[in-house]
Short mmCIF file of C-alpha atoms in Angstrom, two decimals:
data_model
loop_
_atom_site.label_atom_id
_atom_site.label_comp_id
_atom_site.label_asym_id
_atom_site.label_seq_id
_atom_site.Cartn_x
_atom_site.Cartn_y
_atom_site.Cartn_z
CA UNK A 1 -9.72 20.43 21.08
CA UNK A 2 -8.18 17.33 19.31
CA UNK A 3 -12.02 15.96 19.05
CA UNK A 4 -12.97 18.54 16.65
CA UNK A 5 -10.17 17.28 13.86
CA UNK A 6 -10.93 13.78 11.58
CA UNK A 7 -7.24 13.04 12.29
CA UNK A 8 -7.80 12.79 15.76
CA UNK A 9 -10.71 10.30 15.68
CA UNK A 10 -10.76 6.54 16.61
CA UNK A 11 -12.93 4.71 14.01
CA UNK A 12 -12.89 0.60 13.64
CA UNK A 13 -13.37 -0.45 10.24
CA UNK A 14 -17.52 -0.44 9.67
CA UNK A 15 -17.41 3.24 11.03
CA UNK A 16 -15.12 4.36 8.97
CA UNK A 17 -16.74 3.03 6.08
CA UNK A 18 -20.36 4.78 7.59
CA UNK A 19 -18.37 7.97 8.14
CA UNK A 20 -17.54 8.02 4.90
CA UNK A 21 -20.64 7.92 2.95
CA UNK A 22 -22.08 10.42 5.53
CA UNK A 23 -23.04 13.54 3.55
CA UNK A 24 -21.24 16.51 4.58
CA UNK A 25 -23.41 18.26 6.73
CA UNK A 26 -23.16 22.31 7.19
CA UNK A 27 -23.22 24.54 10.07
CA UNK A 28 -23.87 27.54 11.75
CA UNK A 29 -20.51 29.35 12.27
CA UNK A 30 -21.82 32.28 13.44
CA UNK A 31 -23.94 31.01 16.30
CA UNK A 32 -21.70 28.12 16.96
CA UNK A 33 -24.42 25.31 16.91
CA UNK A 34 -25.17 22.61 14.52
CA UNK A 35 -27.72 23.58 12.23
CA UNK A 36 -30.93 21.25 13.17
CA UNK A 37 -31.15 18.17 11.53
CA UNK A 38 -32.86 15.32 11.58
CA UNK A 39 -30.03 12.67 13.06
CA UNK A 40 -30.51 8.76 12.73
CA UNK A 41 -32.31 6.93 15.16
CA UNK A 42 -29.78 4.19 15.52
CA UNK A 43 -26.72 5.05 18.29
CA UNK A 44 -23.90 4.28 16.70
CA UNK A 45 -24.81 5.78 13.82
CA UNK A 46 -25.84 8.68 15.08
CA UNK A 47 -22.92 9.13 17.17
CA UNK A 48 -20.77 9.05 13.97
CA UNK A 49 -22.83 11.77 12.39
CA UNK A 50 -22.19 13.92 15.90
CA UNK A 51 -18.45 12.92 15.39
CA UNK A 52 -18.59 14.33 11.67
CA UNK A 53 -20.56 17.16 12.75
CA UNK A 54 -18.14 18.24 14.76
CA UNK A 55 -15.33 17.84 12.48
CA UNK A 56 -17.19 20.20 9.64
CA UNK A 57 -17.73 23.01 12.53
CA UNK A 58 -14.21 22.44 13.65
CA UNK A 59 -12.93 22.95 10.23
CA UNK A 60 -15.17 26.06 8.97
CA UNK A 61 -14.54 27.87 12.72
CA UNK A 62 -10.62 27.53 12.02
CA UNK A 63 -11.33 28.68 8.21
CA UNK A 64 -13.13 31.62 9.47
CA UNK A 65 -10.52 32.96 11.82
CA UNK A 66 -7.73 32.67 9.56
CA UNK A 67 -9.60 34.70 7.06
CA UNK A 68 -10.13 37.55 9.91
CA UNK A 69 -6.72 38.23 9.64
CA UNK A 70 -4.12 39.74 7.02
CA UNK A 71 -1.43 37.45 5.07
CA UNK A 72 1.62 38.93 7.02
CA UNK A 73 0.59 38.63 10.06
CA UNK A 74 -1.04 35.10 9.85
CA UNK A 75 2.09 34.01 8.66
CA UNK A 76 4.55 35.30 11.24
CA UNK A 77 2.39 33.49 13.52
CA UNK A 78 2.19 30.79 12.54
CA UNK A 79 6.41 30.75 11.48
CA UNK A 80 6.98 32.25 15.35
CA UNK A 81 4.67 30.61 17.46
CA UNK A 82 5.59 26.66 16.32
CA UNK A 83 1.66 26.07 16.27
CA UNK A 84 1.93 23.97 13.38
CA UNK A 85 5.08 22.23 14.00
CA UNK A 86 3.14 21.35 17.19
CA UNK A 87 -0.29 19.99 15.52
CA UNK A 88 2.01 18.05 13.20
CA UNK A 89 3.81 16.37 16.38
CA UNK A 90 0.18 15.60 17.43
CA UNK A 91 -0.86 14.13 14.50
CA UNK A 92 -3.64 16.99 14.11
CA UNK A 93 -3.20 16.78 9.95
CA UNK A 94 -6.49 18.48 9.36
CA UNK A 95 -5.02 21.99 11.37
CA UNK A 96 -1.50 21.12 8.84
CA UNK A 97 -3.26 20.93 5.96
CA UNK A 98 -5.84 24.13 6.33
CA UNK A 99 -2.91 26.00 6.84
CA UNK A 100 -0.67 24.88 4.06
CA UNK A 101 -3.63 25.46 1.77
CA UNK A 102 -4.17 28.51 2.65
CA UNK A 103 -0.84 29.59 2.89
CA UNK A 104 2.08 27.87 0.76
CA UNK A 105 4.62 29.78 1.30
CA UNK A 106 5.65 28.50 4.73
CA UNK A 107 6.60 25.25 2.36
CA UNK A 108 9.44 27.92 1.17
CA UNK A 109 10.87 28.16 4.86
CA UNK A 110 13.82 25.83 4.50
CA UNK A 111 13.87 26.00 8.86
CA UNK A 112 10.07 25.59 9.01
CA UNK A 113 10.07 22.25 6.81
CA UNK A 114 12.92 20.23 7.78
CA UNK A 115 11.59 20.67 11.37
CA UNK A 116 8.01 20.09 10.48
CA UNK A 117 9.13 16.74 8.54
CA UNK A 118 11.42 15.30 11.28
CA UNK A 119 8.16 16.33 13.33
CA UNK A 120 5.93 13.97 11.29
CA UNK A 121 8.70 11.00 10.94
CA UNK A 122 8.81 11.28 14.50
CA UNK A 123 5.29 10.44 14.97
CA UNK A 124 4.79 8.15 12.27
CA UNK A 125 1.97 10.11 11.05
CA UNK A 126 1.31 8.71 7.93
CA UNK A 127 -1.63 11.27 6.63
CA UNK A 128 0.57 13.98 6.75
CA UNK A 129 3.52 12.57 5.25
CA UNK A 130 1.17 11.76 2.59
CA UNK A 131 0.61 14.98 1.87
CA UNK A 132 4.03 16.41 2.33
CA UNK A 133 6.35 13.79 0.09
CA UNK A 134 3.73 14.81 -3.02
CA UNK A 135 5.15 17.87 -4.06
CA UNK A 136 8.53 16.36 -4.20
CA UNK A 137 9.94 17.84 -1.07
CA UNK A 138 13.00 15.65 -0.90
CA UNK A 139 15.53 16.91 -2.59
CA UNK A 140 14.88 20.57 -0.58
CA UNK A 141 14.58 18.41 2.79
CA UNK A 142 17.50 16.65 2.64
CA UNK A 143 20.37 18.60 1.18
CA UNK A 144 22.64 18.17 3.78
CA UNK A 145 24.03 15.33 5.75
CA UNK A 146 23.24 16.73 9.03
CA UNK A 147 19.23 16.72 7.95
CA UNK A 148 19.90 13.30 6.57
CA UNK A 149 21.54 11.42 9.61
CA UNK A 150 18.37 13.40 11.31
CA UNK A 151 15.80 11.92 9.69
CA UNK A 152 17.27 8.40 10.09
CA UNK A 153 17.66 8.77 13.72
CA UNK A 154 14.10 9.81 14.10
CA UNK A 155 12.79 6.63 12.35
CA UNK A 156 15.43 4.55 14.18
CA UNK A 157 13.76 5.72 17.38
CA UNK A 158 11.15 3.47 18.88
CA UNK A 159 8.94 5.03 21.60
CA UNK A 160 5.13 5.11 22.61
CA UNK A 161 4.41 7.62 20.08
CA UNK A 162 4.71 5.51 17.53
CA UNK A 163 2.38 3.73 17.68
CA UNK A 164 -0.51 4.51 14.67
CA UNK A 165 -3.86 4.26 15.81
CA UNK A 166 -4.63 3.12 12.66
CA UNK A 167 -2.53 -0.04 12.56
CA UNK A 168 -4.07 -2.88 14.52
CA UNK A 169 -2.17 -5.80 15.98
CA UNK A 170 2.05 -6.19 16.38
CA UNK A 171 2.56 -7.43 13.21
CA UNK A 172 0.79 -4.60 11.39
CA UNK A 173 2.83 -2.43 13.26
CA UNK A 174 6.27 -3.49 12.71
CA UNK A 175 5.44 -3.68 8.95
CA UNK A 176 4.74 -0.40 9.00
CA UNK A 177 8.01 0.55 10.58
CA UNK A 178 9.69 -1.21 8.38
CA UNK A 179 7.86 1.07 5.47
CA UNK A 180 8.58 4.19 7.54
CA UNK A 181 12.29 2.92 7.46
CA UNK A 182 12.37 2.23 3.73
CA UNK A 183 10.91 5.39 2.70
CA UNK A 184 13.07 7.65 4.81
CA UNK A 185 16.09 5.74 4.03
CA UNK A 186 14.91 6.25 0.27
CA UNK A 187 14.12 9.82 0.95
CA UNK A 188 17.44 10.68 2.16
CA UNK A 189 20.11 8.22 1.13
CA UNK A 190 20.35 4.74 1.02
CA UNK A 191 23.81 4.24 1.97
CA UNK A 192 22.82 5.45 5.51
CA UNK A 193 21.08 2.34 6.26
CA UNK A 194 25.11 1.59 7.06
CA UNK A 195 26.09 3.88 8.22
CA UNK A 196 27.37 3.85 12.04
CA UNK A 197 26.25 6.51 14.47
CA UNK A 198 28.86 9.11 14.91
CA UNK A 199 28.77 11.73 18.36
CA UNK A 200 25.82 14.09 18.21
CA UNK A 201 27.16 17.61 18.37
CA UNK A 202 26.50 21.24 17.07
CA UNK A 203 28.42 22.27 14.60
CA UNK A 204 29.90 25.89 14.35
CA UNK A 205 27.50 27.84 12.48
CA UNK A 206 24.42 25.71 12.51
CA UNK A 207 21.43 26.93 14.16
CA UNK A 208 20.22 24.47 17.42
CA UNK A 209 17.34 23.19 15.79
CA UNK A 210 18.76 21.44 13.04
CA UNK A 211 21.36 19.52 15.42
CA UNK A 212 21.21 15.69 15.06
CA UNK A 213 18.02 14.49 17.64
CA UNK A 214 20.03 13.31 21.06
CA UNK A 215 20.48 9.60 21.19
CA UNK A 216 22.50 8.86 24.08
CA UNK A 217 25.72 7.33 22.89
CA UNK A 218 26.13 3.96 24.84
CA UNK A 219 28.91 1.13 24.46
CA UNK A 220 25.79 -1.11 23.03
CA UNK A 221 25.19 1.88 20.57
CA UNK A 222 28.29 2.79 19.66
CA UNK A 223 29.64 1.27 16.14
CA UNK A 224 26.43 0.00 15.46
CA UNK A 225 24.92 0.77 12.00
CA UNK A 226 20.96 2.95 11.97
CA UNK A 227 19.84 -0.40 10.54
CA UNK A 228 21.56 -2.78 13.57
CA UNK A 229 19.80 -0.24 16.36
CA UNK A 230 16.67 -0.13 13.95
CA UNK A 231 16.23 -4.29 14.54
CA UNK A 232 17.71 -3.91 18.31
CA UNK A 233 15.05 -1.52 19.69
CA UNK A 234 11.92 -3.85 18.04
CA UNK A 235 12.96 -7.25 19.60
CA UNK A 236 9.72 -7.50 21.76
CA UNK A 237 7.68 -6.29 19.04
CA UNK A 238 9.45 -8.66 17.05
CA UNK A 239 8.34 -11.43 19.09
CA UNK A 240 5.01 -10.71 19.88
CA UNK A 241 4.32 -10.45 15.60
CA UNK A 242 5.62 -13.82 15.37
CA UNK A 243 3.69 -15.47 18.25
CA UNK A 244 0.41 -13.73 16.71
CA UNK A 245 1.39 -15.14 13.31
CA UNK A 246 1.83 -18.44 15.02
CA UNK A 247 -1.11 -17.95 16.94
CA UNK A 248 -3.41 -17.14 14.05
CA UNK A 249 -1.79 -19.75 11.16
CA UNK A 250 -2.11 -22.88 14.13
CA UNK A 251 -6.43 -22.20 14.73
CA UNK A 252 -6.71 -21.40 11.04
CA UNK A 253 -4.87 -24.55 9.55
CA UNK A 254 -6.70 -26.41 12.57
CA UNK A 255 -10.19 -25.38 10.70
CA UNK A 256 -8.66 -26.31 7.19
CA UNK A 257 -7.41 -29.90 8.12
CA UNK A 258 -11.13 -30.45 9.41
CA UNK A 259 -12.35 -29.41 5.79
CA UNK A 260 -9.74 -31.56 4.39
CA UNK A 261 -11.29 -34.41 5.93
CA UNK A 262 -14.75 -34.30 5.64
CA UNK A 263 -14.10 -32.97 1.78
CA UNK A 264 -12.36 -36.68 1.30
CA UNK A 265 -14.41 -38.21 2.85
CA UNK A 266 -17.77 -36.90 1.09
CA UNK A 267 -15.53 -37.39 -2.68
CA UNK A 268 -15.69 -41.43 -1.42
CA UNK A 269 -19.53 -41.14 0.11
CA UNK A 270 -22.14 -40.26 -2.54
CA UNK A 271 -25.62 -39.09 -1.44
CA UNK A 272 -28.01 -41.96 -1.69
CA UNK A 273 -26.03 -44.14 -2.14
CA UNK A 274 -24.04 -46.24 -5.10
CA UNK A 275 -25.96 -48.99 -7.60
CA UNK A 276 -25.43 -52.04 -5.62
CA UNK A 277 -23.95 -53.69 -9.42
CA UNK A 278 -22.44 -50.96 -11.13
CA UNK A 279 -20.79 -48.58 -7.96
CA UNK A 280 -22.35 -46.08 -9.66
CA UNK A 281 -23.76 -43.08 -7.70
CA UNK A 282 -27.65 -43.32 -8.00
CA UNK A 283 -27.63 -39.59 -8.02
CA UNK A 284 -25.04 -39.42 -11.18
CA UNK A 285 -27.46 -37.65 -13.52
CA UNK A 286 -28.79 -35.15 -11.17
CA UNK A 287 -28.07 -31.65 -12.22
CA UNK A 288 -27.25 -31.43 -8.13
CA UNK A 289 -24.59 -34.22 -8.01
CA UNK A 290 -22.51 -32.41 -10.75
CA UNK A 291 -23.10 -29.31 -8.23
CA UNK A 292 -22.17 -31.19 -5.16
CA UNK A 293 -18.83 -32.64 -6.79
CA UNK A 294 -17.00 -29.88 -8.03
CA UNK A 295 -18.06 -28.23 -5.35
CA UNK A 296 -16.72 -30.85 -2.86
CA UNK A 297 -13.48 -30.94 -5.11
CA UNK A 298 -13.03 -26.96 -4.76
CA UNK A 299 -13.29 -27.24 -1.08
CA UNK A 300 -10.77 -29.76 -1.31
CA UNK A 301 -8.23 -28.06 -3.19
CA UNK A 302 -9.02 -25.09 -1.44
CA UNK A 303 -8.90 -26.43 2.19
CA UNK A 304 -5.00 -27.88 1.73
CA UNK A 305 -3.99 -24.88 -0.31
CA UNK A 306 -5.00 -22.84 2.65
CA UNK A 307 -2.91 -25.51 5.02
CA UNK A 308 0.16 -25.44 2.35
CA UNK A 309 0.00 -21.59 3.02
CA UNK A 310 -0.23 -21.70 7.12
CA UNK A 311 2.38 -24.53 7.32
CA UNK A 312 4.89 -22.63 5.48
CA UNK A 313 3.86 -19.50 8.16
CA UNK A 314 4.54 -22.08 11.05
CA UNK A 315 7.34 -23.10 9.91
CA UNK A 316 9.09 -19.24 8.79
CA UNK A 317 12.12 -18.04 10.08
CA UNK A 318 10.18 -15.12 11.55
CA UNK A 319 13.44 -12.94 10.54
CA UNK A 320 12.23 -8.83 10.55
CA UNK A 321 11.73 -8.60 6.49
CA UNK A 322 9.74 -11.26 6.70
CA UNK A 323 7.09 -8.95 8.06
CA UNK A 324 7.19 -6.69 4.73
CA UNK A 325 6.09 -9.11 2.42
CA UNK A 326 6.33 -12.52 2.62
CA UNK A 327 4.32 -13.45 6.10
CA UNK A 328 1.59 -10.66 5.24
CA UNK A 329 1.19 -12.06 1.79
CA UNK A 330 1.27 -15.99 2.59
CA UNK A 331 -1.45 -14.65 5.39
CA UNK A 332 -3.63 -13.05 2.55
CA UNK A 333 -3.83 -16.73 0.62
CA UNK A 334 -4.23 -18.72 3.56
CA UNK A 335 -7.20 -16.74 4.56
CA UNK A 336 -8.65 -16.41 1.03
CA UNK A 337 -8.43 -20.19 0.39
CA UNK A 338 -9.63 -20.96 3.94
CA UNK A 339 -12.50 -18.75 3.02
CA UNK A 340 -13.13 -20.37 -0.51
CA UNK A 341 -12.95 -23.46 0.91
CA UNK A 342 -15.53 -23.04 3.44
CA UNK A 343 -17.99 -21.64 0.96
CA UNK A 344 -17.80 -24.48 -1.11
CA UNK A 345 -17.81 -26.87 1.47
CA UNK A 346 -21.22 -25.26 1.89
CA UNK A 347 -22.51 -25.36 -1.09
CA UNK A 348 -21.54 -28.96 -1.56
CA UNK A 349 -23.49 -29.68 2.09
CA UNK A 350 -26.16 -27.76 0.47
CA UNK A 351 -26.49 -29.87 -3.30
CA UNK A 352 -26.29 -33.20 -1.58
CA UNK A 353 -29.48 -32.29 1.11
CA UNK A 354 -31.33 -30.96 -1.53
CA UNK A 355 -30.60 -34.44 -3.78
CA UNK A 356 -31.66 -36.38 -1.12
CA UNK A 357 -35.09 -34.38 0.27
CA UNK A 358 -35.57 -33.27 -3.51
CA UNK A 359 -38.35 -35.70 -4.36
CA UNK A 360 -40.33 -35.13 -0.92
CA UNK A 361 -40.06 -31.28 -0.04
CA UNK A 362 -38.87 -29.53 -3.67
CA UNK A 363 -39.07 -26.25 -2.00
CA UNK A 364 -36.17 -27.21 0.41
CA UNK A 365 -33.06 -26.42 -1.85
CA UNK A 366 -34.62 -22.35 -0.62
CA UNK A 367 -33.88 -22.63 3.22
CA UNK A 368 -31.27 -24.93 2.73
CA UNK A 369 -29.37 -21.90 0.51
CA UNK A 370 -30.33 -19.28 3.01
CA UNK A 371 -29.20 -21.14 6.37
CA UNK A 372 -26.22 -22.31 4.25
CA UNK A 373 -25.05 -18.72 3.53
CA UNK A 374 -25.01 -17.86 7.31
CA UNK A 375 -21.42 -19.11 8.17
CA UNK A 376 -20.26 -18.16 4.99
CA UNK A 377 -21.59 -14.55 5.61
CA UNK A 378 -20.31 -14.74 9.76
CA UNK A 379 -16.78 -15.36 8.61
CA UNK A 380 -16.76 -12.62 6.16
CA UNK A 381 -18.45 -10.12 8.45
CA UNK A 382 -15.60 -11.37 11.54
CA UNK A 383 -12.53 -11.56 9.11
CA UNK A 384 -13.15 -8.58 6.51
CA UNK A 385 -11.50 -6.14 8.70
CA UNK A 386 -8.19 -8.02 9.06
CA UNK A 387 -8.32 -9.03 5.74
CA UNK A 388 -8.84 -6.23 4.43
CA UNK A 389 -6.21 -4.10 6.59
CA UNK A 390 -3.35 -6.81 5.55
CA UNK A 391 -4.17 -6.46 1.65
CA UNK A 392 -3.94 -2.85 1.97
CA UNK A 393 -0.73 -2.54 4.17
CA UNK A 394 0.59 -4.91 1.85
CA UNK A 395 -0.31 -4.67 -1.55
CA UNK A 396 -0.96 -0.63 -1.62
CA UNK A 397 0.41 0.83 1.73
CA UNK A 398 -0.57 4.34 2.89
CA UNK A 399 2.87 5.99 2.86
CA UNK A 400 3.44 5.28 -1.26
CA UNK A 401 0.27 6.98 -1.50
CA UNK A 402 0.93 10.50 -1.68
CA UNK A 403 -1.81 13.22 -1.80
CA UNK A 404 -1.43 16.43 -3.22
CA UNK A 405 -2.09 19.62 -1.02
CA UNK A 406 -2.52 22.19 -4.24
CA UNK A 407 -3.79 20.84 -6.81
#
């Protein structure tokens, strides 16, 4: 069931990219097959188109049965049976979404909401708190303190589930708790952040589902703030961010140094060679030596820029906010300097060859560009995705990205 909904699917970074740009493809309802097509030759994309394929049947199939039946009795469904408070526990956004579309006025069940937000916080499903937080749901969500210390407690909570398919590696993960934590502290009141757990219990009056979630109340718990617990519970994921940011900043400054020192060396060693009386560089007033020293100089910079930057990594703190800002974003400039200064370190390789086989073989400053560009073009292929991932979780992340549901 869960295969037939985009929200459900695992795609890396390149098929979600190919996904996409896929057209959107229609189908046969009413038969229940695909409509024949002409699919790609190539596997993996093909199996991508199959994947989308089944996503656009999945969708129309669900669109037609909803319209087969009448308003009222859609909606006491769908308020009775907890079928969507259930897809949103699952993460199934594209179900959520069809149905909110098609029917707003389960947004103006007070009972229906709150339980399908503390649902979604739950799960850390980001998509669908996307959609939710747009229409400015907060103030009707958390209007009492009982809903409040409810919503913290369900972010405060650490188990399997929250785990985002989306988010790739421990420290990608814990900066995205530490998002979920911001927003739903934001959301409901910042002052709870210290505010110490208190005794679950129903109150007279209030209906069961609205009772604070059940966190057993232990000696270690009790007294502690949502924000103490909040650190407590992510120790090991705590560590194993900061040995993978220690991990990653030791082999990439261990690649930088090496540029460092054959950039200093080449500023000291000129191709062919110096005028035996002057110390000049023979090659001064080639149009290739200017290329080959700024070029070498760029790589230069670059290279201990890009150490400065995993240095200062090595030698963080590694304290939990660190993970919201400051590691990602020192990450982001050692890898785009270590990047920069590998290309240039190429392109200066490049200039001096050509200087030196210029006179013999003029046609070899061609290969000696294309063969050059291979590394260059490797390392962007291997590190886009992670590079790409940490920009966006830091710079723009998903959750302060709301999308609206009715236009």
């Amino acid at each position: 069931m869960m295969s037939y909904f985009r929200s459900r699917a695992r795609l890396n970074f390149w098929e979600k990219i190919i996904y996409n740009y896929i057209p959107p493809c229609l189908v046969n309802t009413s038969s229940g097959n695909y409509e024949e097509m002409k699919l790609p030759k190539v596997s993996f994309i093909k199996r991508i188109v199959e994947s989308k394929l089944r996503h656009e049947f999945g969708n129309l199939a669900l669109v037609k049965k909803i319209l087969t039946m009448d308003i009222p009795t859609i909606l006491e469904f769908l308020l009775t049976s907890n079928i969507v408070i259930d897809a949103a526990s699952r993460g199934i956004s594209d179900f959520v979404q069809l149905c909110l579309t098609f029917f707003p006025e389960l947004m103006w069940e007070k009972k229906f909401t709150k339980e399908l937000i503390k649902e979604v916080v739950k799960g850390r499903h980001v998509e669908l708190f996307r959609r939710l937080s747009a229409h400015n749901t907060t103030p009707y969500l958390t209007d009492d303190e009982l809903t409040r210390r409810s919503l913290m407690e369900a972010v405060v909570e650490w188990s399997p589930r929250c785990v985002s398919a989306d988010v790739s590696g421990a420290a990608f993960l814990i900066q995205r708790e530490l998002q979920w934590f911001k927003v739903v502290e934001d959301m409901s009141d910042p002052s709870l952040k210290r505010l110490k757990f208190k005794v679950s219990k129903e109150e007279d009056g209030s209906d069961p589902s609205f009772r604070i979630l059940k966190l057993e109340e232990t000696e270690e718990r009790r007294g502690k703030t949502y924000w103490e617990v909040f650190v407590e519970q992510r120790q090991d994921l705590l560590r194993e961010a900061g040995q993978w940011m220690k991990n990653t900043s030791s082999s990439c400054s261990l690649v930088s140094t090496l540029i460092i020192t054959v950039a200093f060396a080449a500023a000291f060693t000129a191709p062919g060679g110096n005028d035996q009386n002057t110390g000049i560089p023979i090659f001064l007033k080639n149009s290739s030596f200017i290329v080959f020293a700024i070029a070498d100089a760029f790589a230069l910079f670059s290279s201990v820029t890009a150490t400065l930057m995993f240095l200062a990594i090595l030698t963080s703190r590694y304290a939990i906010e660190d993970f919201v800002h400051s590691l990602p974003r020192k990450m982001i400039l050692g890898l785009t300097f270590l990047f920069l200064s590998l290309a240039f370190m190429m392109v200066a390789f490049g200039s001096a060859l050509t200087m030196v086989l210029n006179q013999r073989l003029e046609w070899i400053y061609i290969p000696i560009t294309l063969f050059a560009a291979i590394p260059i073009i490797l390392f962007a292929l291997l590190q886009l995705p992670l590079y790409v991932e940490m920009f966006e979780s830091t710079g723009w992340p998903p959750l302060y990205r709301p999308i609206k549901i009715w236009k």
